[in-house]
Tab-separated table of C-alpha atoms and ligand atoms in Angstrom:
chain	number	residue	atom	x	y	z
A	298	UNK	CA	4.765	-2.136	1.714
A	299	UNK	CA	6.818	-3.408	4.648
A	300	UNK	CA	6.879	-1.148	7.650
A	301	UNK	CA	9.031	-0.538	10.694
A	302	UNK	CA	7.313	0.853	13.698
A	303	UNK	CA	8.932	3.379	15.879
A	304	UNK	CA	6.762	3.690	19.406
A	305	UNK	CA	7.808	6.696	21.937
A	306	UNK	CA	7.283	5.360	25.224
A	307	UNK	CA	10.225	6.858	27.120
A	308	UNK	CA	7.729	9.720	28.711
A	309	UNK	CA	6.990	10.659	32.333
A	310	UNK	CA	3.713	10.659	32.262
A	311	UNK	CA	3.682	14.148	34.827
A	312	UNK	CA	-0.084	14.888	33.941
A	313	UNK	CA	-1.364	12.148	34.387
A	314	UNK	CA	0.655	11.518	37.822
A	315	UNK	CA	0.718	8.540	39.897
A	316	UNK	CA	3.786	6.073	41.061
A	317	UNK	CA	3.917	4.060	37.702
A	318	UNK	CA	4.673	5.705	34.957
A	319	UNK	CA	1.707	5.564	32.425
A	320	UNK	CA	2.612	3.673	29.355
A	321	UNK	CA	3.518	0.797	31.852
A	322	UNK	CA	0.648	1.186	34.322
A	323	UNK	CA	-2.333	-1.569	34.181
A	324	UNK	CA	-5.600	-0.122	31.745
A	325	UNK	CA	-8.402	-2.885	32.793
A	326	UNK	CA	-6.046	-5.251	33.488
A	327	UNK	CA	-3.007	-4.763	30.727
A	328	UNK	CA	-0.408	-2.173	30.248
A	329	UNK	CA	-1.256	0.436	28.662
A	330	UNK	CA	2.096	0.071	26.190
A	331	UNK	CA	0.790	-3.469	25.592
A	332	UNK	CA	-2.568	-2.786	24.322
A	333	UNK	CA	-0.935	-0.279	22.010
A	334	UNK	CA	1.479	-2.412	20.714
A	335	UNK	CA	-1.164	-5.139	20.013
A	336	UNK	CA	-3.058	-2.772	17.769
A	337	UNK	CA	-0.255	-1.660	15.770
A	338	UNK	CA	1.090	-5.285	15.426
A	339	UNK	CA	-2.109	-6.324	13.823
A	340	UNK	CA	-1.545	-4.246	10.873
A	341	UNK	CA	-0.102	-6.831	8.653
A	342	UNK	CA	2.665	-4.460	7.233
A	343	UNK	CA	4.489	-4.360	10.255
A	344	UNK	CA	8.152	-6.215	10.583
A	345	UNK	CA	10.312	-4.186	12.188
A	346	UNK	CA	9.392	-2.942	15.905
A	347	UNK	CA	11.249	-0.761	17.928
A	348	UNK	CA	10.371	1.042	21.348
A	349	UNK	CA	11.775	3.629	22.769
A	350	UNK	CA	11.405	3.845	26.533
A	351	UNK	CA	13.166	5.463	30.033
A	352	UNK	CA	16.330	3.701	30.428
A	353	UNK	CA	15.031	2.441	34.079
A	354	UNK	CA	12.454	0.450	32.125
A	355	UNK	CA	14.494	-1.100	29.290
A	356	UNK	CA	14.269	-4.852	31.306
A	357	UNK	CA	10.818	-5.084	32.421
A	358	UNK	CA	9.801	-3.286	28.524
A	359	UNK	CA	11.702	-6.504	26.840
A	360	UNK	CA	9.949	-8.679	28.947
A	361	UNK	CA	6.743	-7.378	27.620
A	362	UNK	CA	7.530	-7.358	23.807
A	363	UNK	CA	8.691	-11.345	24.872
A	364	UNK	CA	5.624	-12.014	25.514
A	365	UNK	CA	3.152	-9.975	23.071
A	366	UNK	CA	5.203	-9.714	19.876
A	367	UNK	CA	5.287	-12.475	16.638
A	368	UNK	CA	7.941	-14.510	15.991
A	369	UNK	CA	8.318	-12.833	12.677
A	370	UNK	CA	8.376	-9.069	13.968
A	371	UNK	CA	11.971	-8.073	14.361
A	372	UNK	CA	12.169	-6.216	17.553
A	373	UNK	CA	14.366	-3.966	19.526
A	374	UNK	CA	13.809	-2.223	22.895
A	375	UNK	CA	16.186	1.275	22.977
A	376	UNK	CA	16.763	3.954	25.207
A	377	UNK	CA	14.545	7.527	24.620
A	378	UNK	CA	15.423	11.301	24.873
A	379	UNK	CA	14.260	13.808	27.128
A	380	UNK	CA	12.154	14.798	24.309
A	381	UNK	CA	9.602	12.950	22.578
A	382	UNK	CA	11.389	14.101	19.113
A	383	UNK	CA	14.512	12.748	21.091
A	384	UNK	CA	12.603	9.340	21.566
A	385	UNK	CA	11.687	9.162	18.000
A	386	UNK	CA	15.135	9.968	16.956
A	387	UNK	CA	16.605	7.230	19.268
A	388	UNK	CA	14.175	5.114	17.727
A	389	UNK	CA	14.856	5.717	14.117
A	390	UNK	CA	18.709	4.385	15.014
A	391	UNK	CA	17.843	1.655	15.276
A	392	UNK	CA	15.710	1.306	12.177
A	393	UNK	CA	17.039	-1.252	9.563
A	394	UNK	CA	18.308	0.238	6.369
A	395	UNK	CA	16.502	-1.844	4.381
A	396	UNK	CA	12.592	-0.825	6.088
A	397	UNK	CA	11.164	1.699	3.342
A	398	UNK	CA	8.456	3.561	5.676
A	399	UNK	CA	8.768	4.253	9.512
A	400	UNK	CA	5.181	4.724	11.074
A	401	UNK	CA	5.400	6.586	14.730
A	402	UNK	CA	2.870	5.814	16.825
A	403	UNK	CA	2.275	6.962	20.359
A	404	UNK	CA	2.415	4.470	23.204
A	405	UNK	CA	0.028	6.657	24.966
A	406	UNK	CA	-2.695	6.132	22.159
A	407	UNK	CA	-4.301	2.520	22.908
A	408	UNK	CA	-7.294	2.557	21.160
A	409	UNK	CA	-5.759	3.169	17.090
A	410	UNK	CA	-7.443	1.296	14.087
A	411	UNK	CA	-4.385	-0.844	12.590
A	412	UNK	CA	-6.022	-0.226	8.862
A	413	UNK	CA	-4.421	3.171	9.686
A	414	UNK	CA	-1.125	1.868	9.193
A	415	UNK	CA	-1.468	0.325	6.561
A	416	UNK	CA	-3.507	3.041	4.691
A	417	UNK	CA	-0.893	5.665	5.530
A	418	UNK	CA	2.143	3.407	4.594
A	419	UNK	CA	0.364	3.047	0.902
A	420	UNK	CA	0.216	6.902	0.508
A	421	UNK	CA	3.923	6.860	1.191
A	422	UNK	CA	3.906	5.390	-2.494
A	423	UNK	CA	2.644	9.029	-3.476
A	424	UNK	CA	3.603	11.178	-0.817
A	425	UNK	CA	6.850	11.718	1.732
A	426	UNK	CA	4.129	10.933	4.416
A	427	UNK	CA	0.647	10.508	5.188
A	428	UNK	CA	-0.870	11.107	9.202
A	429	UNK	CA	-4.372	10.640	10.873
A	430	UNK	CA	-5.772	13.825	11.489
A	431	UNK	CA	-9.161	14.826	12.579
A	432	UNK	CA	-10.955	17.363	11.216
A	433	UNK	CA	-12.009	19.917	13.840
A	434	UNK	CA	-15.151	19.909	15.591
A	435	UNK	CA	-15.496	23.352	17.302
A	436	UNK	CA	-15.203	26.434	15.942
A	437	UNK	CA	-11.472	28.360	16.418
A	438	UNK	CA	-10.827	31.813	17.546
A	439	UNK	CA	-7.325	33.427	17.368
A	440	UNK	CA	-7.201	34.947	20.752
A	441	UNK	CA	-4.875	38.754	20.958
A	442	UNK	CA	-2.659	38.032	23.388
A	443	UNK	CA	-1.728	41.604	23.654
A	444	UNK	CA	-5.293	42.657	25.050
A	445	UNK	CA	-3.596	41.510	28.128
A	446	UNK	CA	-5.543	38.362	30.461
A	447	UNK	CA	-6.455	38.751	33.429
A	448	UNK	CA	-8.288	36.695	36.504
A	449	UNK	CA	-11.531	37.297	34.135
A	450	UNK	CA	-10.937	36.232	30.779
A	451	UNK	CA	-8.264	34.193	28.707
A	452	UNK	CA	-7.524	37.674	26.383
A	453	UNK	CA	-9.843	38.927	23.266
A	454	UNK	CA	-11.019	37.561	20.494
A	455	UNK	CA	-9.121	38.557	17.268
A	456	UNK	CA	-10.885	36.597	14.881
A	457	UNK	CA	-12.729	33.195	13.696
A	458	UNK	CA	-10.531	30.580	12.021
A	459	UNK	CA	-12.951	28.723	9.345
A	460	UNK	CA	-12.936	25.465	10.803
A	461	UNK	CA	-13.178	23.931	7.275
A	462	UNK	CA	-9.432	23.333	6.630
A	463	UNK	CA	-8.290	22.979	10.364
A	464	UNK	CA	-7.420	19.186	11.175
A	465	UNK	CA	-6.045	17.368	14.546
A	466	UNK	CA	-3.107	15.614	14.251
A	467	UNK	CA	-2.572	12.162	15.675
A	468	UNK	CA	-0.691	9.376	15.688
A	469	UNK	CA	0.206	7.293	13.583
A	470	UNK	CA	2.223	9.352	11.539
A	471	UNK	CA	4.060	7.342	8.288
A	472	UNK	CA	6.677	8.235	6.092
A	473	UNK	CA	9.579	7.460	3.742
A	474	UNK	CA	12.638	6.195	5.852
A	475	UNK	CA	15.003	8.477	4.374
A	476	UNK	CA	12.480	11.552	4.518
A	477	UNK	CA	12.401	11.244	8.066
A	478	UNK	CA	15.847	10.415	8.547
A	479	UNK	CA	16.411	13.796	6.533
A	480	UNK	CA	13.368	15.625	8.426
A	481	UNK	CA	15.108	14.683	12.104
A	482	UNK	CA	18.725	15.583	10.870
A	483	UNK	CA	17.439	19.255	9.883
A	484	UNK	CA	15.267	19.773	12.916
A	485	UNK	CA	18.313	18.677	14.748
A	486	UNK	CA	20.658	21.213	13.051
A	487	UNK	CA	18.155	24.010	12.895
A	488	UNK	CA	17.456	23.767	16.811
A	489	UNK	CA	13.288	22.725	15.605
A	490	UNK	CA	11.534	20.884	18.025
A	491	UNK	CA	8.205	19.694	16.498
A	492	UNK	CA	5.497	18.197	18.652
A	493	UNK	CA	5.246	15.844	15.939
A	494	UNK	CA	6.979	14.250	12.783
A	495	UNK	CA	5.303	15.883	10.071
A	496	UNK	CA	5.800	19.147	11.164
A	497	UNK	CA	9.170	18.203	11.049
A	498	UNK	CA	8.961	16.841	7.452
A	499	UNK	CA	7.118	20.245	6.637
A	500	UNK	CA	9.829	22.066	7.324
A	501	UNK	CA	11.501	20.184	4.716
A	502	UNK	CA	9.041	20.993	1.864
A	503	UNK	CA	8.036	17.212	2.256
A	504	UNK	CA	4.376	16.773	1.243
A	505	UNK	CA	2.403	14.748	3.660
A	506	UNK	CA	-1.366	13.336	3.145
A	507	UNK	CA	-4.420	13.047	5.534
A	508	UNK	CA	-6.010	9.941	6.255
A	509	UNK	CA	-9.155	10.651	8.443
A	510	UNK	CA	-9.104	9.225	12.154
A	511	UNK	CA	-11.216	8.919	15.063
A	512	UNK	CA	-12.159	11.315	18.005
A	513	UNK	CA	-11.732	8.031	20.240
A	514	UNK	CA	-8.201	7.657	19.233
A	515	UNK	CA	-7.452	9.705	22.321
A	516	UNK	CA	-3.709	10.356	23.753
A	517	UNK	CA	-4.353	9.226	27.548
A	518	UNK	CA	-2.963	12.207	28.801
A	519	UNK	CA	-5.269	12.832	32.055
A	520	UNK	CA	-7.265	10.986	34.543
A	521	UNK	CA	-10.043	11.587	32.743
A	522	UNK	CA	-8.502	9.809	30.264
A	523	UNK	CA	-7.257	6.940	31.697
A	524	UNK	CA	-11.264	6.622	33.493
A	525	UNK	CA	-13.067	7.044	30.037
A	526	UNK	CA	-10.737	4.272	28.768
A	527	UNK	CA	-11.557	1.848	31.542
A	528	UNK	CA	-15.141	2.713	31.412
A	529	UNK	CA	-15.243	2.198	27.365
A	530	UNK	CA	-12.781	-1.167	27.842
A	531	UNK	CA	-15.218	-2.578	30.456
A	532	UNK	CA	-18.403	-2.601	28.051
A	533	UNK	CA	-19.065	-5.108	26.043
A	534	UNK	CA	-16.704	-5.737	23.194
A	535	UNK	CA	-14.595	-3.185	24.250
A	536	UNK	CA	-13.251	-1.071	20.743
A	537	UNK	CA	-15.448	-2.770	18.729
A	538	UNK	CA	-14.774	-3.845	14.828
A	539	UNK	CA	-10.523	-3.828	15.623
A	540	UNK	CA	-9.112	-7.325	15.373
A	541	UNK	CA	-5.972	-7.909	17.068
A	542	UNK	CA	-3.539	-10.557	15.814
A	543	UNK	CA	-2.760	-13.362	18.082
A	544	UNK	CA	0.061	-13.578	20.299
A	545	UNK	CA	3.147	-16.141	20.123
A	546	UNK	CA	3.040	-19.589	21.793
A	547	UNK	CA	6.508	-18.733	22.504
A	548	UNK	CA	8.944	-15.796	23.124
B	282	LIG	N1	7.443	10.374	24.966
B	282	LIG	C1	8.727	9.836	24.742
B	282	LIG	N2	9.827	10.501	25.196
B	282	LIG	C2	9.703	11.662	25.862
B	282	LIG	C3	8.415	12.240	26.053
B	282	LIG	C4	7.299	11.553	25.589
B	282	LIG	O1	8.849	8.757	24.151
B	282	LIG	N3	10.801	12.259	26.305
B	282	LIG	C5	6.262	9.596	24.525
B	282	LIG	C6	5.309	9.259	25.662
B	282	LIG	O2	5.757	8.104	26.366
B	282	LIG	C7	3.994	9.082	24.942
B	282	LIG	C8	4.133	10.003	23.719
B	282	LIG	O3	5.501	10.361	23.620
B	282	LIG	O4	3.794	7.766	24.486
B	282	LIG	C9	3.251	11.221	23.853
B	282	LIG	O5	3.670	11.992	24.957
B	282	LIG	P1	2.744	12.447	26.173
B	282	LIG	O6	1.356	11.980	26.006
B	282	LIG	O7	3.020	13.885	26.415
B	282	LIG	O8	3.332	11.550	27.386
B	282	LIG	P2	4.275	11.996	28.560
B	282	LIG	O9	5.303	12.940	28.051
B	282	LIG	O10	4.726	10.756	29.230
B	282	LIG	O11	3.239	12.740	29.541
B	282	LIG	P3	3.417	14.192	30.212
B	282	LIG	O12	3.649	15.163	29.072
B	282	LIG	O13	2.150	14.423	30.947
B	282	LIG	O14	4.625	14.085	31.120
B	283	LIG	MG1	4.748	14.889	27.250
């Protein structure tokens, strides 16, 4: 199953802070948008590519994808949203007509598994969409707001959610083309704004699978973040057991 690959990288990066914005800021020694992008172009399924970014970035991003992307990915650097749903959106514009299956995949998530992509794109066969979820480690409380917080405590306890069904969603996220074409048009007309795709498919009635992921495929959203990463990419073999496919010779 061919796939095109949508990646939102038009983000400030506010949490994380600093001059550079994130996705474009050195992780042991490479961008942080590169090492993503060389994970998800190792999943073999991938021929499309198209990343959204700030429009202040658009020459120094197509540099990049020059030098990191296969000759026989078709790529396309475009301009992202305020939103990351705007980002995706942008994205999906520029998705040929012909790709069946858009994965998503965050730029801010360096350290995905590229079987993921594929697996997902084969449920797409089956399903509107499959994601990588995790299934929660700690156990949930539904917290009454109304019992009013103060300096003391973050409210009251309401009750314990059985932490059985409750999964973590991540990225990537896969679906039919024209699902999520459909899925973004609605959200769009119904005023939704989804922290992620398949919530936006949900509100369809699409029907979207689970493919199990990993707690170290971590969204680099604080310094903490960004140190763990440097820490883990600074031991020996780095992400172990992910291959990554070899660069061009030429742009
Ligand atoms: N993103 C995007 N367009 C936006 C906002 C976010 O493409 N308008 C992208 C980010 O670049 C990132 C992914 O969506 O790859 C997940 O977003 P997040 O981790 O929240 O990154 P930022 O929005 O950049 O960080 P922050 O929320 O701290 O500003
Ligand atoms: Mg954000």
């Amino acid at each position: 199953m061919q796939v095109a690959a949508i990646i939102p990288a038009a983000g400030q990066g506010t949490r994380l802070g600093g001059q550079t914005k994130k996705q474009f800021r050195l992780l042991a020694g490479k961008p942080l948008l590169v090492r993503t992008l060389e994970r998800v172009l190792s999943a073999r399924e991938v021929r499309w590519l198209v990343v959204a970014v700030p429009e202040s970035h658009l020459d120094i991003c197509h540099e990049m994808l020059q030098e990191v992307v296969p000759a026989d990915i078709e790529w396309v650097v475009t301009v992202g949203g305020t939103t990351r749903q705007q980002s995706v959106a942008a994205g999906l514009l520029e998705v040929p007509p012909e790709a069946p299956v858009v994965t998503v995949h965050d730029a801010a998530r360096p350290s995905l598994d590229p079987l993921w992509i594929t697996q997902t794109a084969d449920l797409c066969r089956e399903f509107d969409g499959a994601i990588v979820a995790v299934p929660t480690v700690d156990t949930l409380k539904e917290v009454k707001l109304t019992a009013g917080r103060s300096q003391k405590h973050g409210g009251v306890i309401g009750r314990t959610i059985s932490r059985d069904i409750i999964w973590q969603a991540q990225t990537p996220q896969t679906f039919r083309t024209d699902v999520l074409r459909r899925a973004l048009q609605h959200a769009q007309e119904a005023g939704l704004e989804g922290t992620d795709e398949s919530s936006l498919v949900e509100a369809i009635g699409g029907r979207v699978a689970i493919v199990r992921g990993s707690a170290q495929n971590i969204k680099v959203t604080s310094r903490d973040d960004w140190e763990y990463l440097e820490w883990k990419l600074s031991q020996p073999g780095g992400f172990q057991g992910m291959a990554v496919r070899e660069a061009p010779s030429d742009g």
